[in-house]
Amino acid sequence: MNKIWSRNTLLFSSVLACTLLATPNVVRGDDFSVKATNANTARCRLNVTGAYLTKIFNSDGTIGSRGVITLTADGNFFVIDSNQGGVTSVFNPFSSGQGAWKCDGKTGVSARSITFAYPGSAGSTGSIGRADYQASFNPQTQTVQGTITLRLFNLNTNPLLDNVTPVGTFNFSGQQIKAN
């Protein structure tokens, strides 16, 4: 009887230990100060993947454009913006953005997208845009808020290796798009 009880206790203890080790959020709770690791970024990916309808704000707080950002489960990042058609004599039309994202904790994200500005009325022969995003997601309200830092590069530079002074930093907020 003692051998059976001992084996069952050992089996139960092993299963409990494996369960706690495999689900670190049970052990860690909602401590957002925990650094991002493979163990706790799974919760972030679960909380933030999806598409979000966004408002991008001018420095005076007015809405500068609307957009959609999409974060895929495998780390791809896609961006479209209502100003992609350009503004005559201000800036040229530009492409949708594509890039990558990663978790910074349980609900924080860093992302980077690349766009291409087309030659046009603003006198440019074309350029590469890099937008760096820092965002915080609220899984309960399914909202996002953060900043976008925009840099423009000549076509002969590498926007992934080089750095230039930002054109601007913009605040944004958004709501997750859900299927009916």
Short mmCIF file of C-alpha atoms in Angstrom, two decimals:
data_model
loop_
_atom_site.label_atom_id
_atom_site.label_comp_id
_atom_site.label_asym_id
_atom_site.label_seq_id
_atom_site.Cartn_x
_atom_site.Cartn_y
_atom_site.Cartn_z
CA MET A 1 0.00 0.00 0.00
CA ASN A 2 2.79 2.42 0.88
CA LYS A 3 4.52 1.79 -2.48
CA ILE A 4 1.31 2.61 -4.42
CA TRP A 5 0.67 5.73 -2.32
CA SER A 6 4.30 6.79 -2.73
CA ARG A 7 4.19 6.36 -6.54
CA ASN A 8 0.91 8.27 -6.77
CA THR A 9 2.30 11.10 -4.64
CA LEU A 10 5.44 11.22 -6.77
CA LEU A 11 3.37 11.22 -9.97
CA PHE A 12 1.06 13.98 -8.65
CA SER A 13 4.05 16.08 -7.54
CA SER A 14 5.73 15.66 -10.93
CA VAL A 15 2.57 16.65 -12.81
CA LEU A 16 2.05 19.69 -10.54
CA ALA A 17 5.67 20.82 -10.95
CA CYS A 18 5.52 20.45 -14.75
CA THR A 19 2.24 22.37 -14.88
CA LEU A 20 3.63 25.27 -12.84
CA LEU A 21 6.83 25.39 -14.86
CA ALA A 22 4.96 25.29 -18.17
CA THR A 23 2.58 28.11 -17.18
CA PRO A 24 4.77 30.81 -15.62
CA ASN A 25 1.93 33.33 -15.49
CA VAL A 26 0.31 31.27 -12.74
CA VAL A 27 3.49 31.62 -10.72
CA ARG A 28 4.20 35.23 -11.68
CA GLY A 29 0.65 36.57 -11.62
CA ASP A 30 0.20 39.98 -13.24
CA ASP A 31 3.60 41.40 -12.32
CA PHE A 32 4.27 43.66 -15.31
CA SER A 33 7.80 44.42 -14.10
CA VAL A 34 8.97 40.94 -15.15
CA LYS A 35 11.34 41.17 -18.10
CA ALA A 36 10.23 39.69 -21.41
CA THR A 37 11.31 36.08 -21.79
CA ASN A 38 10.16 33.18 -23.91
CA ALA A 39 8.08 32.09 -20.94
CA ASN A 40 6.07 35.31 -20.52
CA THR A 41 5.88 36.61 -24.10
CA ALA A 42 3.36 33.88 -24.97
CA ARG A 43 0.79 35.79 -22.92
CA CYS A 44 1.68 39.01 -24.73
CA ARG A 45 1.23 37.40 -28.14
CA LEU A 46 -2.15 36.07 -27.03
CA ASN A 47 -3.18 39.53 -25.76
CA VAL A 48 -2.10 41.69 -28.71
CA THR A 49 -2.32 39.80 -32.02
CA GLY A 50 -4.99 41.08 -34.37
CA ALA A 51 -5.91 44.18 -36.37
CA TYR A 52 -6.58 47.60 -34.85
CA LEU A 53 -8.34 50.66 -36.28
CA THR A 54 -6.18 53.61 -35.24
CA LYS A 55 -6.23 57.38 -34.96
CA ILE A 56 -2.86 59.10 -35.49
CA PHE A 57 -2.73 62.50 -33.80
CA ASN A 58 -1.00 65.72 -34.86
CA SER A 59 1.06 67.57 -32.26
CA ASP A 60 -1.96 69.81 -31.49
CA GLY A 61 -4.12 66.78 -30.66
CA THR A 62 -6.19 66.80 -33.85
CA ILE A 63 -6.53 63.63 -35.90
CA GLY A 64 -3.92 63.61 -38.67
CA SER A 65 -4.95 60.31 -40.22
CA ARG A 66 -6.66 56.99 -39.62
CA GLY A 67 -5.03 53.64 -40.12
CA VAL A 68 -5.03 49.94 -39.47
CA ILE A 69 -2.16 48.08 -37.84
CA THR A 70 -2.04 44.30 -37.91
CA LEU A 71 0.12 42.13 -35.67
CA THR A 72 0.29 38.48 -36.70
CA ALA A 73 1.01 35.63 -34.31
CA ASP A 74 4.33 34.93 -36.06
CA GLY A 75 5.66 38.48 -35.60
CA ASN A 76 4.75 40.16 -38.90
CA PHE A 77 3.50 43.76 -38.78
CA PHE A 78 1.36 45.48 -41.43
CA VAL A 79 0.24 49.12 -41.60
CA ILE A 80 -2.13 51.07 -43.85
CA ASP A 81 -2.88 54.79 -43.50
CA SER A 82 -5.56 57.12 -44.83
CA ASN A 83 -2.88 59.61 -45.96
CA GLN A 84 -1.13 57.14 -48.28
CA GLY A 85 -2.37 59.19 -51.25
CA GLY A 86 -0.12 62.06 -50.16
CA VAL A 87 -0.88 65.74 -49.71
CA THR A 88 -0.10 67.99 -52.70
CA SER A 89 3.08 70.04 -52.13
CA VAL A 90 3.46 68.64 -48.60
CA PHE A 91 4.35 64.96 -48.98
CA ASN A 92 4.12 62.40 -51.74
CA PRO A 93 2.02 59.24 -51.83
CA PHE A 94 3.54 56.28 -50.01
CA SER A 95 3.07 52.52 -49.81
CA SER A 96 1.56 50.41 -47.07
CA GLY A 97 4.07 49.49 -44.39
CA GLN A 98 5.39 46.05 -43.61
CA GLY A 99 7.70 44.93 -40.86
CA ALA A 100 8.00 43.01 -37.62
CA TRP A 101 6.99 43.29 -33.98
CA LYS A 102 8.05 41.82 -30.64
CA CYS A 103 6.71 41.80 -27.11
CA ASP A 104 8.12 44.08 -24.43
CA GLY A 105 6.54 42.43 -21.41
CA LYS A 106 2.99 41.11 -21.19
CA THR A 107 1.13 43.91 -22.99
CA GLY A 108 3.87 46.09 -24.48
CA VAL A 109 5.07 45.92 -28.08
CA SER A 110 7.91 47.33 -30.16
CA ALA A 111 7.34 47.29 -33.92
CA ARG A 112 9.05 48.58 -37.04
CA SER A 113 7.61 49.07 -40.51
CA ILE A 114 9.13 50.11 -43.81
CA THR A 115 7.28 52.13 -46.46
CA PHE A 116 8.27 53.62 -49.80
CA ALA A 117 7.45 57.22 -50.75
CA TYR A 118 6.72 57.62 -54.45
CA PRO A 119 8.05 60.50 -56.58
CA GLY A 120 5.49 63.26 -56.94
CA SER A 121 4.31 66.80 -56.27
CA ALA A 122 6.45 67.40 -53.18
CA GLY A 123 9.59 67.34 -55.36
CA SER A 124 11.06 64.08 -54.10
CA THR A 125 12.43 61.37 -56.36
CA GLY A 126 11.29 58.80 -53.79
CA SER A 127 12.47 57.70 -50.38
CA ILE A 128 12.20 54.99 -47.75
CA GLY A 129 10.24 55.58 -44.58
CA ARG A 130 10.84 53.76 -41.32
CA ALA A 131 8.27 53.97 -38.57
CA ASP A 132 9.21 52.74 -35.10
CA TYR A 133 6.24 51.94 -32.85
CA GLN A 134 6.06 51.66 -29.07
CA ALA A 135 2.64 50.51 -27.93
CA SER A 136 0.75 49.35 -24.89
CA PHE A 137 -2.29 47.10 -25.22
CA ASN A 138 -5.23 46.70 -22.86
CA PRO A 139 -6.66 43.19 -23.33
CA GLN A 140 -9.81 43.99 -21.30
CA THR A 141 -10.88 46.97 -23.44
CA GLN A 142 -9.15 45.63 -26.58
CA THR A 143 -7.46 48.99 -27.14
CA VAL A 144 -3.96 50.17 -27.94
CA GLN A 145 -2.08 53.43 -27.46
CA GLY A 146 1.46 54.48 -28.17
CA THR A 147 3.87 56.49 -30.27
CA ILE A 148 5.17 56.32 -33.82
CA THR A 149 8.58 57.79 -34.63
CA LEU A 150 8.97 58.45 -38.36
CA ARG A 151 12.29 58.70 -40.20
CA LEU A 152 12.89 59.21 -43.94
CA PHE A 153 15.90 57.84 -45.80
CA ASN A 154 17.40 58.28 -49.26
CA LEU A 155 16.92 55.33 -51.55
CA ASN A 156 20.65 54.52 -51.41
CA THR A 157 20.75 54.08 -47.59
CA ASN A 158 19.80 51.13 -45.44
CA PRO A 159 16.98 52.17 -43.08
CA LEU A 160 17.61 49.07 -40.96
CA LEU A 161 21.24 49.97 -40.24
CA ASP A 162 21.42 53.74 -40.64
CA ASN A 163 19.74 56.31 -38.44
CA VAL A 164 18.65 59.85 -39.19
CA THR A 165 16.89 62.57 -37.24
CA PRO A 166 13.18 61.76 -36.92
CA VAL A 167 10.74 63.70 -39.09
CA GLY A 168 8.33 63.53 -36.17
CA THR A 169 6.87 61.51 -33.34
CA PHE A 170 3.12 60.98 -33.28
CA ASN A 171 0.77 59.61 -30.64
CA PHE A 172 -1.83 57.08 -31.67
CA SER A 173 -4.68 55.10 -30.18
CA GLY A 174 -6.84 52.30 -31.50
CA GLN A 175 -9.52 49.69 -31.03
CA GLN A 176 -9.20 46.04 -32.00
CA ILE A 177 -11.24 45.03 -35.04
CA LYS A 178 -13.36 41.96 -34.28
CA ALA A 179 -15.28 39.70 -36.66
CA ASN A 180 -19.08 39.79 -36.36
#
